[in-house]
PDB file of C-alpha atoms in Angstrom:
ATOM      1  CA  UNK D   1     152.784  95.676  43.855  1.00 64.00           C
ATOM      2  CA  UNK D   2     149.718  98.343  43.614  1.00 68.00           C
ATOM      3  CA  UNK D   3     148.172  95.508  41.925  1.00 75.00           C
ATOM      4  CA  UNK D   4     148.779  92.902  44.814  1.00 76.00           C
ATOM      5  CA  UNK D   5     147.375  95.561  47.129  1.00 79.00           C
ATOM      6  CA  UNK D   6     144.507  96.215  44.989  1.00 78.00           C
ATOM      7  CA  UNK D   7     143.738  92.393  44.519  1.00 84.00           C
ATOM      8  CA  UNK D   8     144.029  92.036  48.387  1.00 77.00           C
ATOM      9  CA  UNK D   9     141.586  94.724  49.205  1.00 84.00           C
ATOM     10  CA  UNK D  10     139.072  94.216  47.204  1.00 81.00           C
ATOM     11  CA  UNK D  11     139.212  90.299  47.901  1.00 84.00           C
ATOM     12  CA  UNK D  12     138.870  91.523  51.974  1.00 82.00           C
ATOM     13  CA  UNK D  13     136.126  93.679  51.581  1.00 86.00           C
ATOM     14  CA  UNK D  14     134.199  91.322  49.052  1.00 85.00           C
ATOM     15  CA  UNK D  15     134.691  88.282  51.634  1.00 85.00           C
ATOM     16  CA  UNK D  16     133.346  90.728  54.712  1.00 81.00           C
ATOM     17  CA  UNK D  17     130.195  91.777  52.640  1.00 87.00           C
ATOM     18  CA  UNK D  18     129.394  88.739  50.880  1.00 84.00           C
ATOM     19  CA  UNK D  19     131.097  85.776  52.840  1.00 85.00           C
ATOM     20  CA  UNK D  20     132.267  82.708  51.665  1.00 86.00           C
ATOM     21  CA  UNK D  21     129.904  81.812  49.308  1.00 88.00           C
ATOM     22  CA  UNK D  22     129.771  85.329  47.805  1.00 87.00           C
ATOM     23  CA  UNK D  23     132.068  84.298  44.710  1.00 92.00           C
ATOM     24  CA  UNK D  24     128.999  81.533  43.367  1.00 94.00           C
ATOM     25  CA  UNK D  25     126.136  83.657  44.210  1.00 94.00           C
ATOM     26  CA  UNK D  26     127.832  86.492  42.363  1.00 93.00           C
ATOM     27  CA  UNK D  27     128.400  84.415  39.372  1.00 95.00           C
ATOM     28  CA  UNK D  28     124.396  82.846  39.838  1.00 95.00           C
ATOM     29  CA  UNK D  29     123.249  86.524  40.284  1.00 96.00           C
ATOM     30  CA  UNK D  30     124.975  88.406  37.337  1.00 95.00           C
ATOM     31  CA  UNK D  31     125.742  85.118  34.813  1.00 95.00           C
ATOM     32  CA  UNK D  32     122.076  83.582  34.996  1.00 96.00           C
ATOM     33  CA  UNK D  33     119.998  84.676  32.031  1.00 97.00           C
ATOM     34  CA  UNK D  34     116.503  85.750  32.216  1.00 97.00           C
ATOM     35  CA  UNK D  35     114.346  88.234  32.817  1.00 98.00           C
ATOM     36  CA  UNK D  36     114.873  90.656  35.823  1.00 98.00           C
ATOM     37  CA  UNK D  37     112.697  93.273  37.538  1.00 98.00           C
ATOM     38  CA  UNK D  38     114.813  95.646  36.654  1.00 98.00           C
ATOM     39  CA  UNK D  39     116.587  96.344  33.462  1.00 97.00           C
ATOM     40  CA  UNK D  40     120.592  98.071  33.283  1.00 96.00           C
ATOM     41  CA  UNK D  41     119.039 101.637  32.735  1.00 97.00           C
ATOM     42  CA  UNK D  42     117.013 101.579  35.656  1.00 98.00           C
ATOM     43  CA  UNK D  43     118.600 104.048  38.918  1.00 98.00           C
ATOM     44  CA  UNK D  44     118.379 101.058  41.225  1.00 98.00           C
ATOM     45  CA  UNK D  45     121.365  99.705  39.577  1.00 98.00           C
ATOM     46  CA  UNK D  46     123.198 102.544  39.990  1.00 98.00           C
ATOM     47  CA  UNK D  47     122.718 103.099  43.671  1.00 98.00           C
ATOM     48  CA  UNK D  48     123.085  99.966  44.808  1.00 98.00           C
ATOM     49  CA  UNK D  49     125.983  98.945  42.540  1.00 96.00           C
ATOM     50  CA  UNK D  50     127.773 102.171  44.288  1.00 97.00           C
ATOM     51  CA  UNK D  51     130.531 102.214  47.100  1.00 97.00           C
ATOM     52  CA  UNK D  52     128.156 104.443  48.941  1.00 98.00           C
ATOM     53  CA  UNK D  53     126.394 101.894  49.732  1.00 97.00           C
ATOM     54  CA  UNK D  54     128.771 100.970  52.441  1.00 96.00           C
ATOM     55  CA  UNK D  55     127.909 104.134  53.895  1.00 97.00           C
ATOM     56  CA  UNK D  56     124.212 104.376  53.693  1.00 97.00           C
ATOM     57  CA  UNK D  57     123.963 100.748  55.416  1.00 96.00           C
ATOM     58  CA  UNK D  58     125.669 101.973  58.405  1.00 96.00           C
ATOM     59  CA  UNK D  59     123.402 105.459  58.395  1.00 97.00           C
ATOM     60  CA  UNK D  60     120.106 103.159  57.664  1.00 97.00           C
ATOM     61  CA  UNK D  61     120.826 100.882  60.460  1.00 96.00           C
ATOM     62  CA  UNK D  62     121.115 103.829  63.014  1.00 97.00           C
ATOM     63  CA  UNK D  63     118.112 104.964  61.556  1.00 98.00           C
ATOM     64  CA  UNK D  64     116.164 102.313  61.697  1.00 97.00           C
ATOM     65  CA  UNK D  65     116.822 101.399  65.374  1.00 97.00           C
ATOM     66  CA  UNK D  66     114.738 104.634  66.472  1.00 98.00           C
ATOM     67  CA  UNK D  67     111.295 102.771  66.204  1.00 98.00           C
ATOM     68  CA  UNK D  68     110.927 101.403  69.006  1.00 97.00           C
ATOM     69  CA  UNK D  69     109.159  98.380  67.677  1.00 97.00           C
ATOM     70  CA  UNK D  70     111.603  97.482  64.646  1.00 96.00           C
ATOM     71  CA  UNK D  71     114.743  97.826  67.723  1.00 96.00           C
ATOM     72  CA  UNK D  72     113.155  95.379  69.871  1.00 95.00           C
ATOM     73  CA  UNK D  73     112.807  92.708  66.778  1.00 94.00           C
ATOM     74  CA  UNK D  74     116.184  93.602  65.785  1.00 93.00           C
ATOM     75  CA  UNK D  75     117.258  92.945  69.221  1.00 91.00           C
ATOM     76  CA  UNK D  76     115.950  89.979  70.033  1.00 90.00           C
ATOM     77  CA  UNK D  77     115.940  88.328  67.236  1.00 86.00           C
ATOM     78  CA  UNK D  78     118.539  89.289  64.239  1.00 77.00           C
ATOM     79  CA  UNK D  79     121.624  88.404  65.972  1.00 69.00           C
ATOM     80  CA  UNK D  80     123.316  91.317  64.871  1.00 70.00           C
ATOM     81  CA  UNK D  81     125.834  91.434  68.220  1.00 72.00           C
ATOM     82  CA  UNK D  82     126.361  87.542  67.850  1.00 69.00           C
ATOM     83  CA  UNK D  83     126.859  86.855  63.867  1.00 73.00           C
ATOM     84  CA  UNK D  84     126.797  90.946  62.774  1.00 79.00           C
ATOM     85  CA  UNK D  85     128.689  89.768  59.492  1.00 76.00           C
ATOM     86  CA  UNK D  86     126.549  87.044  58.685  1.00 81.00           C
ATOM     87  CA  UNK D  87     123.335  89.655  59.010  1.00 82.00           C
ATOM     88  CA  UNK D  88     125.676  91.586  56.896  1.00 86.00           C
ATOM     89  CA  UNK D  89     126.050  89.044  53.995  1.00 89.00           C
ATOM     90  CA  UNK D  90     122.467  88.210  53.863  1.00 92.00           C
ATOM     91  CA  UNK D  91     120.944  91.948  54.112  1.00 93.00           C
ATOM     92  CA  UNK D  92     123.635  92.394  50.638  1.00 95.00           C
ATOM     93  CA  UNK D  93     122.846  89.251  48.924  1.00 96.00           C
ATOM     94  CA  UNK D  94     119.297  89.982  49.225  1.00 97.00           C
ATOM     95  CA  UNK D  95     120.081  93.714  48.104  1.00 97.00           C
ATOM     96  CA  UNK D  96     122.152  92.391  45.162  1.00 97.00           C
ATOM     97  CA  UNK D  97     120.073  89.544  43.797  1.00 98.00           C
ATOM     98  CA  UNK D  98     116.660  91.761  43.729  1.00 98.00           C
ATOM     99  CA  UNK D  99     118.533  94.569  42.056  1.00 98.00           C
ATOM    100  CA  UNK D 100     120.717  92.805  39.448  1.00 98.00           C
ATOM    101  CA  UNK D 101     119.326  89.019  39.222  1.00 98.00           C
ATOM    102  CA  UNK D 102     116.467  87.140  37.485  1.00 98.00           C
ATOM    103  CA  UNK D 103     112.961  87.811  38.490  1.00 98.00           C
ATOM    104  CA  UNK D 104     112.631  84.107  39.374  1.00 98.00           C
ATOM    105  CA  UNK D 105     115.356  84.576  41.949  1.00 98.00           C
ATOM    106  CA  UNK D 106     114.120  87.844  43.120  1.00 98.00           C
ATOM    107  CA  UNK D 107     111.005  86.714  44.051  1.00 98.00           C
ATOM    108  CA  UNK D 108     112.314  83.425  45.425  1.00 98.00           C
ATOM    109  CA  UNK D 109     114.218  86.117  47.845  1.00 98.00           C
ATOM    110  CA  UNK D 110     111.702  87.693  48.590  1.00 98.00           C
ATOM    111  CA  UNK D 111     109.490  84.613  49.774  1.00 98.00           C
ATOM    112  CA  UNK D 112     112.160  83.802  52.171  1.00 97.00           C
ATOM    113  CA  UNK D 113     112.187  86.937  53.803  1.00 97.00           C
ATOM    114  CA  UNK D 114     108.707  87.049  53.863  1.00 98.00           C
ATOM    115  CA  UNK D 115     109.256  83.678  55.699  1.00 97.00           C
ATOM    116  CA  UNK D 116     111.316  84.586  58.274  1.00 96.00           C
ATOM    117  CA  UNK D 117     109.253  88.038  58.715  1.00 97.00           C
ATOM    118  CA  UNK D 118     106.453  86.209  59.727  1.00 97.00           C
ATOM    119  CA  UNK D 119     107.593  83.740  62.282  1.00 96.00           C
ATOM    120  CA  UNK D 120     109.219  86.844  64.113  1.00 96.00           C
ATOM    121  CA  UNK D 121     106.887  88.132  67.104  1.00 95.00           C
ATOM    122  CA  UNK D 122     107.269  89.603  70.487  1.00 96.00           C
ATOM    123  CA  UNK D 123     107.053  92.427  72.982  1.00 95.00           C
ATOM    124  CA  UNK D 124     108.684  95.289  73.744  1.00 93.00           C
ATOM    125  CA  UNK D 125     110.251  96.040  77.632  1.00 88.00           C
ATOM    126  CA  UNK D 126     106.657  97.973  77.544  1.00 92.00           C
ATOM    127  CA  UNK D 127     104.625  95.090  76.470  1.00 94.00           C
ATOM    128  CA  UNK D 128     104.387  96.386  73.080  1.00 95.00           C
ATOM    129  CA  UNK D 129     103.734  93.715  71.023  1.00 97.00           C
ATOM    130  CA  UNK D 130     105.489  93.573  67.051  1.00 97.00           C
ATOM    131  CA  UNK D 131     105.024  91.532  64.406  1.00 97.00           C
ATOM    132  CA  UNK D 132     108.044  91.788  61.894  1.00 96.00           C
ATOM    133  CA  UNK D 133     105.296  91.098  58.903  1.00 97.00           C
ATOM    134  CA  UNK D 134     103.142  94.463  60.123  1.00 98.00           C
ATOM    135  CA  UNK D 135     103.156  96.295  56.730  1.00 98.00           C
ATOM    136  CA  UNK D 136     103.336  99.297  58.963  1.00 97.00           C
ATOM    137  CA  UNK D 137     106.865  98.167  60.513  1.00 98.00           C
ATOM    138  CA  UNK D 138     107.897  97.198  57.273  1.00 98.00           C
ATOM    139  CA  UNK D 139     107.135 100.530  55.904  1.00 98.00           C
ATOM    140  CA  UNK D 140     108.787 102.526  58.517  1.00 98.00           C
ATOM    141  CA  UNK D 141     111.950  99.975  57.820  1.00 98.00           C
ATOM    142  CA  UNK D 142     111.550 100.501  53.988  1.00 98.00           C
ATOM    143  CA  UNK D 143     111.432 104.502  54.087  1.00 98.00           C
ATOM    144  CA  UNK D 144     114.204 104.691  56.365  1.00 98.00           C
ATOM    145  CA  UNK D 145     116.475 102.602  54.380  1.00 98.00           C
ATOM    146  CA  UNK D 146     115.578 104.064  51.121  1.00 98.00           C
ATOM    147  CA  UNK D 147     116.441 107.632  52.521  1.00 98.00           C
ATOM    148  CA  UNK D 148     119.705 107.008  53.892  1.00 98.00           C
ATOM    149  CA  UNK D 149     120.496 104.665  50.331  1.00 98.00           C
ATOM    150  CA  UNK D 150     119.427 107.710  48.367  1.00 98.00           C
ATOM    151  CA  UNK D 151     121.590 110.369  51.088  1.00 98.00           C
ATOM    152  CA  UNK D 152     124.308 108.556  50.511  1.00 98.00           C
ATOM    153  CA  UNK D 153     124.768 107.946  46.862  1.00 98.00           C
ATOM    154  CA  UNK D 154     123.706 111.824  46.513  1.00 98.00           C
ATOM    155  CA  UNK D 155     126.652 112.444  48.104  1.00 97.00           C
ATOM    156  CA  UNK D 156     129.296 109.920  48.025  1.00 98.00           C
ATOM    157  CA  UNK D 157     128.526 108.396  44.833  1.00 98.00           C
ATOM    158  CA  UNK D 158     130.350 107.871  41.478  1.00 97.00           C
ATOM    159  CA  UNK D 159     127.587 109.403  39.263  1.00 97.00           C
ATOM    160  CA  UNK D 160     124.660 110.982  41.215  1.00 98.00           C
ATOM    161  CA  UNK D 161     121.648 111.223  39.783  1.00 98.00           C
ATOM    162  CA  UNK D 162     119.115 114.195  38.851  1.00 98.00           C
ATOM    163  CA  UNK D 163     116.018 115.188  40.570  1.00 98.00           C
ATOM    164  CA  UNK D 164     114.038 112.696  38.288  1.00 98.00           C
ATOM    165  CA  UNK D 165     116.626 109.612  38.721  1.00 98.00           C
ATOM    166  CA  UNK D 166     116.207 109.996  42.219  1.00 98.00           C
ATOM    167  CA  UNK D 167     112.754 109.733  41.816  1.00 98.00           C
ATOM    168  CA  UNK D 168     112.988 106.977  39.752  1.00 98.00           C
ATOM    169  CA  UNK D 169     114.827 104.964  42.530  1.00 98.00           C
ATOM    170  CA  UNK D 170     112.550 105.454  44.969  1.00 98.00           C
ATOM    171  CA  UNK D 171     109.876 103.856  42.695  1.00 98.00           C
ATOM    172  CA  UNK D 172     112.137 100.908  41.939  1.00 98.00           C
ATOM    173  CA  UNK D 173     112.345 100.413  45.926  1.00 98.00           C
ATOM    174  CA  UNK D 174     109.054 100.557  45.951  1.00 98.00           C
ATOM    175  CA  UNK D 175     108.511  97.510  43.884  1.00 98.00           C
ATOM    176  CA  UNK D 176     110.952  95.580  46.317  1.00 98.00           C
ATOM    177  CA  UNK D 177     109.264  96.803  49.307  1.00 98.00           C
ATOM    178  CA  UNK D 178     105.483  96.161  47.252  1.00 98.00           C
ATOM    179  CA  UNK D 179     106.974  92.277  46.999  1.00 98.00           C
ATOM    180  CA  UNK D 180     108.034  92.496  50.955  1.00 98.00           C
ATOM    181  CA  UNK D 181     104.416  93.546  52.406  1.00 98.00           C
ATOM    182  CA  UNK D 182     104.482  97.356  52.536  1.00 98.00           C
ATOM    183  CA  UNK D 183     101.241  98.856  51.330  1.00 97.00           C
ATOM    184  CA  UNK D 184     101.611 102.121  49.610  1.00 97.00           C
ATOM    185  CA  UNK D 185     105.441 102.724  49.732  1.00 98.00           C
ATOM    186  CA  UNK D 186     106.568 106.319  48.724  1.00 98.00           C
ATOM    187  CA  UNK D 187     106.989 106.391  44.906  1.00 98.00           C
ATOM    188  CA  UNK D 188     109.267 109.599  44.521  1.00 98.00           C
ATOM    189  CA  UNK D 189     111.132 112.043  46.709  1.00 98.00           C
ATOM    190  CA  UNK D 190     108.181 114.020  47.927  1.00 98.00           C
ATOM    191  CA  UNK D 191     106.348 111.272  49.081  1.00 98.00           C
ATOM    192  CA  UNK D 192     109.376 109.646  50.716  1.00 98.00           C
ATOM    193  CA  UNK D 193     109.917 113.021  52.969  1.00 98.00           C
ATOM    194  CA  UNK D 194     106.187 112.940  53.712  1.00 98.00           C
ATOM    195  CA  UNK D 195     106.596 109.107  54.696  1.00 98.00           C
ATOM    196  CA  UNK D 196     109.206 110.019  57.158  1.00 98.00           C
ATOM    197  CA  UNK D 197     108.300 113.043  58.924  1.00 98.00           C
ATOM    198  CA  UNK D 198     104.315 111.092  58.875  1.00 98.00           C
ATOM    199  CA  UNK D 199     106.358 108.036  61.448  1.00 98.00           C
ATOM    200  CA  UNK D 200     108.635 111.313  63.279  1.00 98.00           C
ATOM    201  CA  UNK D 201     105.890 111.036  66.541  1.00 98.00           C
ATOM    202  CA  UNK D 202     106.303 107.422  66.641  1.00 97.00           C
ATOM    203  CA  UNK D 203     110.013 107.257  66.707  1.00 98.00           C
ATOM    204  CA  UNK D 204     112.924 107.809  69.633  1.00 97.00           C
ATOM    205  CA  UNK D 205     115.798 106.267  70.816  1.00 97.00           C
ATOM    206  CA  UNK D 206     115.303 103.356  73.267  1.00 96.00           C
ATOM    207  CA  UNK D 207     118.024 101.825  75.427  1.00 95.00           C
ATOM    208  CA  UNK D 208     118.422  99.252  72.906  1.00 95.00           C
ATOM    209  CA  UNK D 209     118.858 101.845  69.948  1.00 96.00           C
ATOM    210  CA  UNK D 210     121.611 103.686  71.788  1.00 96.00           C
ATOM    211  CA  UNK D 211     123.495  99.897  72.382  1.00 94.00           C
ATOM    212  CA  UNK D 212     123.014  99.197  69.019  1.00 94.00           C
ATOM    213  CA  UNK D 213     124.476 102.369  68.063  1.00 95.00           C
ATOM    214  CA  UNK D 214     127.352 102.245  70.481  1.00 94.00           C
ATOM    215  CA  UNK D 215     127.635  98.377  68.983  1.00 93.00           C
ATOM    216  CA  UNK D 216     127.689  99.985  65.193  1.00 92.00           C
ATOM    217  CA  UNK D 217     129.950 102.878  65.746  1.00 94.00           C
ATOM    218  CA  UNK D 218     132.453 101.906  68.377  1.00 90.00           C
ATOM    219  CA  UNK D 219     132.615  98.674  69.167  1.00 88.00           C
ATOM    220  CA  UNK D 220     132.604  96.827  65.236  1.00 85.00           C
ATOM    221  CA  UNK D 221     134.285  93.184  65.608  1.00 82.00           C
ATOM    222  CA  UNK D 222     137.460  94.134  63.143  1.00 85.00           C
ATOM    223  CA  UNK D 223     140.760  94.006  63.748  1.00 83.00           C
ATOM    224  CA  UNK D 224     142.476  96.998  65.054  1.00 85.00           C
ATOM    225  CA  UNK D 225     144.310  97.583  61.698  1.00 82.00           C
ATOM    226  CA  UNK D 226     140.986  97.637  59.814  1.00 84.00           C
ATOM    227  CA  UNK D 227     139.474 100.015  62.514  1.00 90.00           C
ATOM    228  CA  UNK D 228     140.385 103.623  61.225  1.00 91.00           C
ATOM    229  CA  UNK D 229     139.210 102.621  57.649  1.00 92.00           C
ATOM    230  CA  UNK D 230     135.418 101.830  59.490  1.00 93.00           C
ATOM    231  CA  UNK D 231     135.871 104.499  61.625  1.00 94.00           C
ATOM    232  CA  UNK D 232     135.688 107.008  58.642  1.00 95.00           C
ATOM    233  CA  UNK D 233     132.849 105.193  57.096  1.00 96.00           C
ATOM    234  CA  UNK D 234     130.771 105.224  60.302  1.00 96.00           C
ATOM    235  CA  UNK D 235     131.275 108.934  61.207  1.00 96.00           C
ATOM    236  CA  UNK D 236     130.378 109.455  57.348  1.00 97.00           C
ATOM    237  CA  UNK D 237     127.092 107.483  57.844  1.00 97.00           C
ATOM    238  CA  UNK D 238     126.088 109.344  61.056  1.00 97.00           C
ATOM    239  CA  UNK D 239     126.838 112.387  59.660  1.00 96.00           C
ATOM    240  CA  UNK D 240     124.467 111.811  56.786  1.00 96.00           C
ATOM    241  CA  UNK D 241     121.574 111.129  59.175  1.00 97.00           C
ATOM    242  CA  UNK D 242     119.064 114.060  59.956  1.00 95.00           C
ATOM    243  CA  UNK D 243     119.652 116.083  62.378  1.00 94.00           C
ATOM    244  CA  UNK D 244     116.368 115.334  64.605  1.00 96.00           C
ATOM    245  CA  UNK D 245     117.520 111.749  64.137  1.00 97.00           C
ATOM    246  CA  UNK D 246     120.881 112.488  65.578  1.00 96.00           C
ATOM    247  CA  UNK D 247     119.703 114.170  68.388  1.00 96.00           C
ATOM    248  CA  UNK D 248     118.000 111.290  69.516  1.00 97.00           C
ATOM    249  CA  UNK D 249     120.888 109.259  70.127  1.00 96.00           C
ATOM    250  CA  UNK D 250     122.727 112.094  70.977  1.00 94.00           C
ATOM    251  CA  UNK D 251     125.859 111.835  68.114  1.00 95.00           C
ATOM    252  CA  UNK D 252     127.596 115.242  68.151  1.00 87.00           C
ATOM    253  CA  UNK D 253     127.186 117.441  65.694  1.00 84.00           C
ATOM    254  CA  UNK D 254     130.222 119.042  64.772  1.00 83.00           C
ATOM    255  CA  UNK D 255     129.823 121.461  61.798  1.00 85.00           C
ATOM    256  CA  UNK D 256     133.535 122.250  61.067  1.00 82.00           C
ATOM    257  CA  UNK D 257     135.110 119.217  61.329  1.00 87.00           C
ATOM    258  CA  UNK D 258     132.655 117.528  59.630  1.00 90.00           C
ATOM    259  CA  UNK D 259     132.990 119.877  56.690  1.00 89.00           C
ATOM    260  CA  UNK D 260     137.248 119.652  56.820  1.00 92.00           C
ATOM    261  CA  UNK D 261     138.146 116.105  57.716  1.00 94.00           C
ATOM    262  CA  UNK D 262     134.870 114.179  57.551  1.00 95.00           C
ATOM    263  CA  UNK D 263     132.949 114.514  54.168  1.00 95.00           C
ATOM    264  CA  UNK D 264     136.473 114.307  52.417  1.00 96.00           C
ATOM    265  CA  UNK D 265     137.696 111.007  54.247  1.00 96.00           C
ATOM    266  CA  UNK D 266     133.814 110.142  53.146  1.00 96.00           C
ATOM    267  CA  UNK D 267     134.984 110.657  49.131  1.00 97.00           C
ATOM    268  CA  UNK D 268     138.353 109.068  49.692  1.00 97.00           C
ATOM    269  CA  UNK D 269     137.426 106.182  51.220  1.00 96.00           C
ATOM    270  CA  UNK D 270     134.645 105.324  48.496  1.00 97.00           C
ATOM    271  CA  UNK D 271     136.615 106.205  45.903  1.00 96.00           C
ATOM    272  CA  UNK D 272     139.401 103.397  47.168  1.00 95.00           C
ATOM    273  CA  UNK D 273     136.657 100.690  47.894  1.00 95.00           C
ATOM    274  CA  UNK D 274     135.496 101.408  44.097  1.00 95.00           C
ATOM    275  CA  UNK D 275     138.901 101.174  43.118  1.00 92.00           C
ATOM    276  CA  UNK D 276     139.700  98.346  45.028  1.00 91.00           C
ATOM    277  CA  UNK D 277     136.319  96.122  43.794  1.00 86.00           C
ATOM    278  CA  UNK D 278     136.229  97.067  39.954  1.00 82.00           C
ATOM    279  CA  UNK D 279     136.421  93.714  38.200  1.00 69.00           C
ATOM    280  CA  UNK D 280     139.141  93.399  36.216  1.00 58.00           C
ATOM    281  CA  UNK D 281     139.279  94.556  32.269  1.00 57.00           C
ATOM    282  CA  UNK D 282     138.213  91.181  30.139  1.00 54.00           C
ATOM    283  CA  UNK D 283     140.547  89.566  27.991  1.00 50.00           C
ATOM    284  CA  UNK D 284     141.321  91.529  24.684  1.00 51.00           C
ATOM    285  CA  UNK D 285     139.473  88.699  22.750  1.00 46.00           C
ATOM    286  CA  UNK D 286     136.276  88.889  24.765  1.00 46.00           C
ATOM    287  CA  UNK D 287     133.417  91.000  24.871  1.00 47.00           C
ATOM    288  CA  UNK D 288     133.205  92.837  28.078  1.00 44.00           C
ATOM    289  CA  UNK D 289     130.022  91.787  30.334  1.00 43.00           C
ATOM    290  CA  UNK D 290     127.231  94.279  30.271  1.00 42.00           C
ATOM    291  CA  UNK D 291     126.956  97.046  33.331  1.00 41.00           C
ATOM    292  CA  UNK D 292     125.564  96.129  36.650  1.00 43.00           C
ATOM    293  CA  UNK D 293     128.048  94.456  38.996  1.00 46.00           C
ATOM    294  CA  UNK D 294     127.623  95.595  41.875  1.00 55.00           C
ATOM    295  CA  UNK D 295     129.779  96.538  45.406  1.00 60.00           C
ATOM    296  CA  UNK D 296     128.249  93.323  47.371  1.00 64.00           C
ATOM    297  CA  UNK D 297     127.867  90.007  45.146  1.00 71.00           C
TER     298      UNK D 297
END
């Protein structure tokens, strides 16, 4: 029966982050041979392959939304309210194939994106006007996802790294990010902090941030059974978010409980959904497949 409920899980979760297709691209993404941009050794593997990553997606989407110019493309044109789970399955395929598959498909990712960035214009409620190509906006988008990535596996994940392995996966991002249009993306901690407190006067929460956030945190389109489970993810996520950014869209800071019911719900609940989405032992007469599956496909 634990198996049944194990099975059943992990099958619900996979589905949500990866969607129907998500079975095939895994297989294309892990079972293609080739070369890939980065190799099993390399930290990128090991914090994006991590259940914490459920985490730092919700923290680096609150994060994001507090430039004002990278909220009002989200808004307008990323149908996150309207297909959130399809935005979902694309933001983790694309995470997933440029971590763990060839460099031909990789790059072929990356080209679409790059795509899609560049059709994507506009204006703020200001008259701001954004380009979603502007290496700037790209880099502010890039920094902030990297650091809430990096928060979270530091503190939710299976195996955090050292000083230097963190380092190391902020240089891998950068060769993602390099790929995607960002000019000079941080290459190690230091210069990731010095990234984000160089964008701090250009950020704060608009109207559209705080709806987005209210959209994130309360009102997720699950059913009410699968609520609580979110729920501790999302306080988990805002709770890893720093505390000038949480002060923007004024989420409550609330030391104690934080410290007694919300970082351990944090551990429990990755520890299940890593429980829940190991892949099953191979058959005694087979080799087992190298490291590097990951949480998404």
């Amino acid at each position: 029966m634990l198996t049944d409920v194990r099975e059943h899980l992990g099958r619900t979760l996979f589905d949500r982050v990866a969607g129907p297709d998500g079975p095939a691209i895994r297989a294309r993404i892990h079972g293609t041979p080739g070369p890939r941009w980065f190799g099993p050794e390399r930290p990128i593997r090991a914090v994006h392959g991590d259940a914490s990553m459920f985490i730092g997606g919700i923290s680096a989407l609150l994060l994001q939304s507090l430039h004002p110019l990278a909220m009002a493309a989200v808004a307008a044109h990323s149908g996150y309210r309207g297909d959130p789970w399809g935005r979902l399955q694309r933001t983790s395929t694309f995470l997933a194939v440029t971590t763990f598959g060839t460099a031909e498909d990789a790059q072929r990712a990356v080209d679409q994106v790059r795509g899609i960035h560049e059709r994507i214009r506009g204006r703020t409620a200001e008259g701001l006007a954004y380009h979603a190509a502007d290496p700037h906006l790209l880099g502010w988008v890039h920094a902030a996802q990297t650091e809430s990535f990096l928060r979270a596996h530091q503190r939710y994940g299976a195996r955090p790294l050292d000083a230097a392995g963190y380092d190391g996966y902020v240089a891998d991002t950068a060769r993602v990010a390099e790929a995607l249009g960002v000019l000079d993306p941080p290459l190690d901690l230091r210069g990731l902090s010095e990234r984000l407190a160089a964008y701090r006067p250009e950020l704060r929460a608009t109207a559209q941030a705080r709806a987005a956030a209210r959209f994130v945190l309360l009102r997720p389109p699950l059913p009410l059974a699968a609520r609580p489970f979110y729920g501790g993810l999302a306080a988990n996520a805002v709770a890893l978010l720093p505390p000038w950014a949480r002060a923007m869209l004024r989420l409550p800071r609330l030391p104690v409980v934080e410290d007694i019911a919300v970082r351990p719900a944090g551990h429990v609940l990755t520890r299940t959904i890593r429980w829940a989405m190991a892949p099953p032992p191979p058959p005694a007469d087979r080799p087992r497949r190298a490291a590097g599956r990951s949480s998404g496909p």
